[in-house]
Structure formats: structure tokens, C-alpha cells
Amino acid sequence: MSGPDPGGLVLDGVSAAYRGTPVLHEVDLTVDRGELLVVLGPSGAGKSTVLRVVAGLEPVTGGRVRIAGRDVTGSRPGRRNVSMVFQSYALFPHLSVAENIAFGLEVRDVPRRTARERARAAAESVGCAALLDRRPGQLSGGERQRVALARALVREPDVFLLDEPLSNLDLALRVEMRAELRALHDRLGATMVHVTHDQTEALVLADRIAVLRDGRVEQVGTPDEIWRTPATRFVARFVGSPAMNLLPADGPVRPRGDSPPGALVTDTGRLEIGFRPEAVTLDAADGAPATVDRVEVVGEDAYAYLTLAGGEPVVARVPAVRRPHRDDSVRVGVRWADTHVFHAATGLRYRP
């Protein structure tokens, strides 16, 4: 159960369904005031539904939603004081940029002059003041994104909701915009919930990350916690590219972390050992024999895709200048300080 935060957002056991099919299952999330929480997960995980439930665009089938200390579970969208930035930007094509930004104020009966002044201030804060007289059709993707952010900002909401706002941008612009988005958050001290399927985006932007899978929260933690101590096999594999290697435990294995010295895992076949490609060495004197299937060079790094003698696949990251070649025989070693142990049946992290 999530505890209330009078300045932030709380989802307490929230469930939701779409056309009778459950989409969220008793989701507990707390976003502190001024925090940037990233909801990360694959397509169909329920990420956008979390935002729509908070915004009041989807009803809940169970649980409560609280914003700034107020229970808004049954409140209409207009009474929740949230702003949402959609993946498609959702700008009105027949209105100018200034009119798009000010629209939410004018429908609230804010005087037109005041609304336009606030729209200009919001546009200046996100770097699109020079575009105020243009129409959305005259803007690039990055410019439309800035306008959408300004429109959300002008309402001075308790919570900003951002639904994959960078996914339609090319890579260079996406990198630029995520840096600007983080800077905007820090400047405003705003409470934000940002949805993405992009792990790099999540790791760079977030104060904390909530990893969602099939409508359930797998783990909530700082980017460092998600990376270094994944709570489940799914989190371990989803965060990281290439994905974490996983092998069945075969004999005694020393777990990583704060386990007692000498503690061994002996549940052969019931556990799995995880290790990232950067933890693999290819010249260990007592390493496991493997064959190189292919090698991918990415700048100064190379990724060697291997097959162990038993048929298990392993990926290693090595310096490109020291990369092996296809069909080479290597001896695979692993830095055991960088390994993770999971229960094979449940996927949960092994805690001795």
C-alpha cells in the first residue's frame, strides 16, 4: 500500500480494465512532490493506462488516486489539475501556436489578455516563443514537442503527465530534448510522470523508475538500483542492451552482493545466474570453452555473440581493438562480483 504525499501523486492499489479485460493489477505508486518518475515497460504493459487513470480519462475498477493530498478517484478530468503531453502532441491544426498554448486557460475563463501573457511566458521557458504566430503544420517534430510542453506548463498543474513525448523524434533530437526536459523539470521543481519504452531515456531522465510488466509493477527504484540490483529476471533482461546473459545454475555458485562470506547456491537447476555483457572475459585460463558466432562493432566497443559447449548463448562486450572473429574459440570467464542470482521458477531475485 502506498502512503499519501500531500504534494505529489499516489496510486493505492489501482486496477483498471479495457473493455472488460484487466489492464492494471493493484498498482501501488508514490511520486513525491518535485520528483520525476519514469514508468518504463514494453508495449502493452499498461504504461499509458497509468497516465490516463491519473488524468481521469479512464475509470478505475479498484483502488484510489490522490493528487496533492486530494482523493480524485471519482473526479472529472478538469477537476484534477493535471496536464498531459501526448505522443502525438494533440495540437489543434487550425489554431496558432499562441492559441494552442493558451487554449486550456481560455476554456477556464481566464481573461484572454492574461492567457496570452502566460502563454508567451510558457513558450519562452521551453524555447518556442519565436513560433507563437505559426500553425502546427508549419512546425518540425521538435518544435511541436516544445509547444505541447508549453501548453502543459501554462496551466501550472500539480502533476505533469508525459506519454512517450519523445518517441516520434529522430535520435539526435531525442537526445537534445530529453536533456532539455530534465533541465525544465529541475528548473520548475515540477512533479512529473514520464512514460517510455526506451530504457536509455528512463535511466537518463528519472529520479526513480517504475518498471511495469503486464499491468503489474516489477520494481521501483533509482536508475542505479534498477541497473545494479534488479529485483526480477524480467527487470534484469529488459534494462540493458544487449540483454543480461542468463544461465541455469550448475553446481555451487557464489551469489553477489551482501551475502555472507562462503555462502553458496547449491540448488542446481532451480536458480539462474545473470551477468551483463561487460562482465564477461574471453581469455580466462580456466574459463568455459565457447565458439564465436558473430561480432558486432559499435564504435570503440564490440559485442561478441558466443555459444558455450553446452549450447547456451552468451554475449560479451569487449574493446573493438581486441575483438575476436567469427568461428574463433575462446575461454569465457565472468567477474562474479557482477553476477545476479534469480529463482528459475518465479524470476525473483535470490536473497540468501
Short mmCIF file of C-alpha atoms in Angstrom, two decimals:
data_model
loop_
_atom_site.label_atom_id
_atom_site.label_comp_id
_atom_site.label_asym_id
_atom_site.label_seq_id
_atom_site.Cartn_x
_atom_site.Cartn_y
_atom_site.Cartn_z
CA MET A 1 0.00 0.00 0.00
CA SER A 2 1.30 3.45 -0.93
CA GLY A 3 1.45 6.21 1.65
CA PRO A 4 -0.01 9.66 0.93
CA ASP A 5 2.15 12.61 -0.05
CA PRO A 6 0.25 15.92 0.18
CA GLY A 7 2.37 17.47 -2.55
CA GLY A 8 2.62 14.60 -5.01
CA LEU A 9 0.76 11.69 -6.52
CA VAL A 10 -0.36 8.39 -5.01
CA LEU A 11 -1.82 5.34 -6.71
CA ASP A 12 -3.05 3.00 -3.99
CA GLY A 13 -3.93 -0.49 -5.20
CA VAL A 14 -5.21 0.83 -8.54
CA SER A 15 -6.74 -1.62 -11.01
CA ALA A 16 -8.23 -0.80 -14.40
CA ALA A 17 -9.74 -2.65 -17.34
CA TYR A 18 -10.29 -2.04 -21.04
CA ARG A 19 -13.49 -3.47 -22.50
CA GLY A 20 -13.66 -5.92 -19.64
CA THR A 21 -10.03 -7.06 -19.93
CA PRO A 22 -7.86 -6.24 -16.88
CA VAL A 23 -5.03 -3.86 -17.78
CA LEU A 24 -3.70 -2.74 -14.38
CA HIS A 25 -3.49 -5.01 -11.36
CA GLU A 26 -3.37 -3.35 -7.90
CA VAL A 27 -0.70 -0.83 -8.85
CA ASP A 28 0.94 0.97 -5.93
CA LEU A 29 3.00 4.05 -6.81
CA THR A 30 4.00 7.15 -4.91
CA VAL A 31 5.52 10.16 -6.67
CA ASP A 32 6.91 12.73 -4.26
CA ARG A 33 6.41 16.42 -4.84
CA GLY A 34 9.04 17.66 -7.30
CA GLU A 35 10.04 14.14 -8.35
CA LEU A 36 10.40 12.87 -11.91
CA LEU A 37 9.19 9.27 -12.03
CA VAL A 38 9.62 7.34 -15.26
CA VAL A 39 7.26 4.44 -15.93
CA LEU A 40 9.22 2.00 -18.08
CA GLY A 41 7.99 -1.12 -19.81
CA PRO A 42 7.34 -2.86 -23.12
CA SER A 43 4.35 -2.21 -25.37
CA GLY A 44 1.15 -3.42 -23.77
CA ALA A 45 2.48 -3.20 -20.21
CA GLY A 46 -0.16 -0.65 -19.18
CA LYS A 47 2.09 2.40 -19.05
CA SER A 48 -0.25 4.79 -20.85
CA THR A 49 -3.19 3.46 -18.85
CA VAL A 50 -1.44 4.59 -15.66
CA LEU A 51 -1.37 8.15 -17.02
CA ARG A 52 -4.96 8.01 -18.27
CA VAL A 53 -6.16 6.79 -14.88
CA VAL A 54 -4.34 9.66 -13.15
CA ALA A 55 -5.79 12.16 -15.65
CA GLY A 56 -9.30 10.77 -15.20
CA LEU A 57 -9.55 9.64 -18.81
CA GLU A 58 -10.00 6.00 -17.75
CA PRO A 59 -12.03 4.80 -14.74
CA VAL A 60 -10.51 2.57 -12.10
CA THR A 61 -12.02 -0.77 -11.14
CA GLY A 62 -10.30 -0.73 -7.77
CA GLY A 63 -8.03 1.37 -5.58
CA ARG A 64 -7.68 5.11 -5.07
CA VAL A 65 -5.89 8.01 -6.80
CA ARG A 66 -4.68 11.00 -4.77
CA ILE A 67 -3.16 14.19 -6.17
CA ALA A 68 -1.66 16.83 -3.87
CA GLY A 69 -3.36 15.15 -0.91
CA ARG A 70 -6.83 15.11 -2.53
CA ASP A 71 -8.69 11.92 -3.36
CA VAL A 72 -9.59 12.41 -7.03
CA THR A 73 -10.62 8.85 -7.81
CA GLY A 74 -14.12 9.88 -8.87
CA SER A 75 -13.31 13.40 -10.04
CA ARG A 76 -13.75 14.59 -13.61
CA PRO A 77 -10.55 15.24 -15.62
CA GLY A 78 -11.00 19.02 -15.46
CA ARG A 79 -11.01 19.00 -11.66
CA ARG A 80 -7.74 17.10 -11.19
CA ASN A 81 -5.30 19.90 -12.10
CA VAL A 82 -3.01 17.74 -14.20
CA SER A 83 -1.51 18.44 -17.62
CA MET A 84 -0.84 15.70 -20.15
CA VAL A 85 1.56 15.70 -23.09
CA PHE A 86 0.60 13.09 -25.66
CA GLN A 87 2.83 11.11 -28.00
CA SER A 88 1.01 12.68 -30.97
CA TYR A 89 1.27 16.20 -29.40
CA ALA A 90 -2.52 16.68 -29.94
CA LEU A 91 -2.22 20.27 -31.20
CA PHE A 92 -5.16 21.96 -32.88
CA PRO A 93 -4.14 22.45 -36.54
CA HIS A 94 -6.44 25.45 -37.11
CA LEU A 95 -5.04 27.43 -34.16
CA SER A 96 -1.77 29.31 -33.93
CA VAL A 97 0.92 28.21 -31.50
CA ALA A 98 -0.09 31.01 -29.13
CA GLU A 99 -3.74 29.94 -29.30
CA ASN A 100 -2.82 26.29 -28.74
CA ILE A 101 -0.81 27.13 -25.64
CA ALA A 102 -3.48 29.44 -24.22
CA PHE A 103 -6.42 27.17 -25.06
CA GLY A 104 -6.55 25.42 -21.69
CA LEU A 105 -6.64 28.76 -19.89
CA GLU A 106 -9.33 30.31 -22.06
CA VAL A 107 -11.70 27.38 -21.57
CA ARG A 108 -11.26 28.01 -17.84
CA ASP A 109 -12.42 31.59 -18.39
CA VAL A 110 -9.02 33.13 -17.77
CA PRO A 111 -9.12 36.60 -19.38
CA ARG A 112 -7.79 36.50 -22.93
CA ARG A 113 -5.01 39.01 -22.33
CA THR A 114 -3.83 37.19 -19.21
CA ALA A 115 -3.95 33.86 -21.04
CA ARG A 116 -1.83 35.22 -23.89
CA GLU A 117 0.72 36.70 -21.48
CA ARG A 118 1.03 33.38 -19.66
CA ALA A 119 1.26 31.55 -22.99
CA ARG A 120 4.18 33.74 -24.04
CA ALA A 121 5.94 33.15 -20.72
CA ALA A 122 5.47 29.38 -21.06
CA ALA A 123 6.73 29.48 -24.64
CA GLU A 124 9.82 31.39 -23.57
CA SER A 125 10.53 28.83 -20.85
CA VAL A 126 10.70 25.98 -23.39
CA GLY A 127 12.33 27.93 -26.22
CA CYS A 128 9.46 28.32 -28.67
CA ALA A 129 8.50 31.99 -28.25
CA ALA A 130 9.57 32.72 -31.84
CA LEU A 131 6.90 30.31 -33.09
CA LEU A 132 3.83 31.88 -31.50
CA ASP A 133 2.29 33.11 -34.76
CA ARG A 134 2.78 29.86 -36.68
CA ARG A 135 0.39 26.95 -37.16
CA PRO A 136 1.31 23.37 -36.12
CA GLY A 137 1.58 22.32 -39.76
CA GLN A 138 4.50 24.72 -40.16
CA LEU A 139 6.50 23.18 -37.32
CA SER A 140 9.07 20.40 -37.10
CA GLY A 141 8.62 17.49 -34.71
CA GLY A 142 10.89 19.07 -32.12
CA GLU A 143 9.06 22.39 -32.36
CA ARG A 144 5.69 20.68 -31.92
CA GLN A 145 7.04 18.96 -28.85
CA ARG A 146 8.10 22.28 -27.33
CA VAL A 147 4.63 23.71 -28.00
CA ALA A 148 2.99 20.70 -26.35
CA LEU A 149 5.23 21.15 -23.31
CA ALA A 150 4.41 24.87 -23.15
CA ARG A 151 0.69 24.10 -23.30
CA ALA A 152 1.08 21.70 -20.37
CA LEU A 153 3.25 24.15 -18.45
CA VAL A 154 0.93 27.16 -18.78
CA ARG A 155 -1.78 25.52 -16.69
CA GLU A 156 0.53 25.29 -13.63
CA PRO A 157 -0.64 21.76 -12.81
CA ASP A 158 0.02 19.73 -9.69
CA VAL A 159 1.33 16.89 -11.87
CA PHE A 160 2.70 16.72 -15.41
CA LEU A 161 1.91 13.51 -17.30
CA LEU A 162 4.09 12.77 -20.34
CA ASP A 163 3.08 9.88 -22.59
CA GLU A 164 6.09 8.83 -24.73
CA PRO A 165 6.67 12.50 -25.65
CA LEU A 166 9.99 11.89 -27.41
CA SER A 167 9.22 8.72 -29.33
CA ASN A 168 8.36 10.48 -32.62
CA LEU A 169 11.66 12.37 -32.77
CA ASP A 170 14.83 11.26 -34.54
CA LEU A 171 17.71 10.10 -32.36
CA ALA A 172 19.72 13.34 -32.29
CA LEU A 173 16.69 15.45 -31.45
CA ARG A 174 15.52 12.91 -28.88
CA VAL A 175 18.85 13.20 -27.06
CA GLU A 176 18.62 17.01 -27.16
CA MET A 177 15.01 17.11 -25.96
CA ARG A 178 15.47 14.70 -23.08
CA ALA A 179 18.28 16.90 -21.75
CA GLU A 180 16.02 19.95 -22.07
CA LEU A 181 13.14 18.11 -20.44
CA ARG A 182 15.30 17.19 -17.45
CA ALA A 183 16.56 20.77 -17.20
CA LEU A 184 12.97 22.06 -17.34
CA HIS A 185 11.97 19.72 -14.54
CA ASP A 186 14.87 20.82 -12.37
CA ARG A 187 14.17 24.49 -13.03
CA LEU A 188 10.47 24.21 -12.18
CA GLY A 189 10.72 21.66 -9.38
CA ALA A 190 7.70 20.04 -11.02
CA THR A 191 6.11 16.70 -10.22
CA MET A 192 6.30 14.63 -13.41
CA VAL A 193 5.35 11.13 -14.53
CA HIS A 194 7.03 10.23 -17.80
CA VAL A 195 6.13 7.07 -19.73
CA THR A 196 8.57 5.39 -22.12
CA HIS A 197 9.65 2.03 -23.50
CA ASP A 198 13.19 3.38 -24.01
CA GLN A 199 15.49 2.20 -21.22
CA THR A 200 18.17 4.79 -22.01
CA GLU A 201 15.61 7.57 -21.78
CA ALA A 202 14.47 6.21 -18.42
CA LEU A 203 17.97 5.87 -16.98
CA VAL A 204 18.96 9.39 -18.08
CA LEU A 205 15.79 11.24 -17.06
CA ALA A 206 14.47 9.62 -13.93
CA ASP A 207 14.82 10.34 -10.26
CA ARG A 208 13.18 6.93 -9.88
CA ILE A 209 11.96 4.31 -12.34
CA ALA A 210 8.89 2.10 -12.04
CA VAL A 211 9.23 -0.96 -14.27
CA LEU A 212 5.83 -2.20 -15.44
CA ARG A 213 5.02 -5.59 -16.95
CA ASP A 214 1.57 -6.92 -17.84
CA GLY A 215 -0.08 -4.26 -15.69
CA ARG A 216 1.99 -5.03 -12.59
CA VAL A 217 4.87 -3.15 -11.00
CA GLU A 218 8.00 -5.29 -11.12
CA GLN A 219 10.29 -2.84 -9.32
CA VAL A 220 10.55 0.80 -8.27
CA GLY A 221 13.97 2.28 -7.63
CA THR A 222 16.59 4.79 -8.63
CA PRO A 223 18.26 4.25 -12.01
CA ASP A 224 21.30 2.88 -10.18
CA GLU A 225 19.18 0.44 -8.15
CA ILE A 226 17.33 -0.77 -11.25
CA TRP A 227 20.62 -1.34 -13.05
CA ARG A 228 22.72 -2.81 -10.23
CA THR A 229 20.15 -4.74 -8.20
CA PRO A 230 17.26 -5.79 -10.46
CA ALA A 231 14.50 -7.30 -8.35
CA THR A 232 13.36 -9.76 -11.01
CA ARG A 233 14.67 -11.62 -14.02
CA PHE A 234 12.40 -9.52 -16.23
CA VAL A 235 13.89 -6.23 -14.99
CA ALA A 236 17.39 -7.63 -15.40
CA ARG A 237 16.73 -8.60 -19.02
CA PHE A 238 14.63 -5.60 -20.01
CA VAL A 239 17.07 -2.95 -18.78
CA GLY A 240 20.27 -3.32 -20.74
CA SER A 241 21.17 -3.73 -24.40
CA PRO A 242 22.20 -6.34 -25.28
CA ALA A 243 20.16 -8.02 -22.57
CA MET A 244 21.70 -9.59 -19.49
CA ASN A 245 23.02 -13.11 -20.01
CA LEU A 246 21.17 -15.83 -18.08
CA LEU A 247 22.44 -19.34 -17.45
CA PRO A 248 21.00 -22.15 -15.32
CA ALA A 249 22.91 -22.77 -12.11
CA ASP A 250 25.06 -25.86 -12.50
CA GLY A 251 26.87 -26.60 -9.29
CA PRO A 252 27.83 -24.26 -6.43
CA VAL A 253 27.63 -20.58 -7.25
CA ARG A 254 28.67 -17.72 -5.02
CA PRO A 255 25.97 -15.01 -5.04
CA ARG A 256 26.92 -11.36 -5.34
CA GLY A 257 26.10 -8.53 -3.00
CA ASP A 258 25.93 -8.67 0.76
CA SER A 259 25.59 -12.45 1.15
CA PRO A 260 27.67 -14.00 3.95
CA PRO A 261 31.22 -15.00 3.02
CA GLY A 262 31.30 -18.58 1.88
CA ALA A 263 27.55 -18.74 1.25
CA LEU A 264 26.93 -20.93 -1.79
CA VAL A 265 23.96 -21.58 -4.01
CA THR A 266 23.59 -25.32 -4.44
CA ASP A 267 20.01 -25.51 -5.77
CA THR A 268 21.16 -26.81 -9.14
CA GLY A 269 18.54 -26.32 -11.83
CA ARG A 270 16.33 -24.15 -9.65
CA LEU A 271 18.32 -20.95 -9.99
CA GLU A 272 19.67 -18.82 -12.81
CA ILE A 273 22.84 -16.75 -12.91
CA GLY A 274 22.68 -13.38 -14.64
CA PHE A 275 25.59 -11.25 -15.81
CA ARG A 276 25.83 -8.35 -18.21
CA PRO A 277 27.98 -8.48 -21.36
CA GLU A 278 30.57 -6.17 -19.81
CA ALA A 279 31.18 -8.71 -17.00
CA VAL A 280 32.38 -11.35 -19.50
CA THR A 281 36.03 -12.03 -20.33
CA LEU A 282 37.16 -14.16 -23.26
CA ASP A 283 40.65 -15.20 -22.17
CA ALA A 284 40.10 -16.80 -18.76
CA ALA A 285 42.61 -19.59 -18.19
CA ASP A 286 40.00 -21.78 -16.50
CA GLY A 287 37.04 -20.38 -18.46
CA ALA A 288 34.29 -22.29 -20.22
CA PRO A 289 35.01 -23.11 -23.87
CA ALA A 290 32.87 -21.26 -26.40
CA THR A 291 32.69 -20.52 -30.11
CA VAL A 292 32.22 -17.06 -31.60
CA ASP A 293 29.10 -16.94 -33.79
CA ARG A 294 29.29 -13.30 -34.84
CA VAL A 295 30.77 -9.96 -33.79
CA GLU A 296 29.15 -6.52 -33.96
CA VAL A 297 31.39 -3.45 -33.77
CA VAL A 298 29.85 -0.28 -32.32
CA GLY A 299 32.48 2.43 -32.21
CA GLU A 300 35.11 1.53 -29.62
CA ASP A 301 33.11 -1.46 -28.36
CA ALA A 302 32.46 -4.85 -29.90
CA TYR A 303 29.75 -7.35 -28.97
CA ALA A 304 30.74 -10.98 -29.39
CA TYR A 305 27.85 -13.44 -29.64
CA LEU A 306 29.03 -16.81 -28.36
CA THR A 307 27.78 -20.35 -27.89
CA LEU A 308 29.09 -22.34 -24.94
CA ALA A 309 29.96 -26.02 -25.30
CA GLY A 310 26.59 -26.90 -23.78
CA GLY A 311 24.73 -24.82 -26.36
CA GLU A 312 23.92 -21.82 -24.13
CA PRO A 313 24.21 -18.37 -25.76
CA VAL A 314 26.36 -15.66 -24.16
CA VAL A 315 27.09 -12.08 -25.25
CA ALA A 316 30.34 -10.36 -24.31
CA ARG A 317 31.29 -6.70 -24.63
CA VAL A 318 34.98 -6.19 -25.35
CA PRO A 319 37.16 -3.37 -26.73
CA ALA A 320 36.83 -3.30 -30.51
CA VAL A 321 40.62 -3.43 -30.95
CA ARG A 322 40.70 -6.74 -29.04
CA ARG A 323 37.64 -8.33 -30.56
CA PRO A 324 37.63 -11.97 -31.61
CA HIS A 325 36.45 -13.14 -35.01
CA ARG A 326 33.76 -15.47 -36.23
CA ASP A 327 34.46 -19.16 -35.51
CA ASP A 328 37.22 -18.31 -33.01
CA SER A 329 37.46 -20.49 -29.92
CA VAL A 330 37.55 -18.56 -26.63
CA ARG A 331 37.53 -19.30 -22.89
CA VAL A 332 34.65 -17.49 -21.20
CA GLY A 333 35.08 -16.11 -17.71
CA VAL A 334 32.75 -13.94 -15.60
CA ARG A 335 33.53 -11.37 -12.91
CA TRP A 336 31.50 -12.96 -10.13
CA ALA A 337 31.27 -9.68 -8.23
CA ASP A 338 28.98 -8.55 -11.06
CA THR A 339 26.63 -11.54 -11.14
CA HIS A 340 22.99 -11.79 -10.12
CA VAL A 341 21.05 -14.86 -8.98
CA PHE A 342 17.34 -15.46 -9.67
CA HIS A 343 14.87 -18.18 -8.82
CA ALA A 344 14.21 -20.05 -12.07
CA ALA A 345 10.53 -20.71 -11.30
CA THR A 346 9.45 -17.25 -10.07
CA GLY A 347 12.06 -14.98 -11.66
CA LEU A 348 12.56 -13.23 -8.32
CA ARG A 349 16.00 -12.18 -7.14
CA TYR A 350 17.65 -14.78 -4.91
CA ARG A 351 18.23 -13.45 -1.41
CA PRO A 352 20.27 -15.87 0.73
#
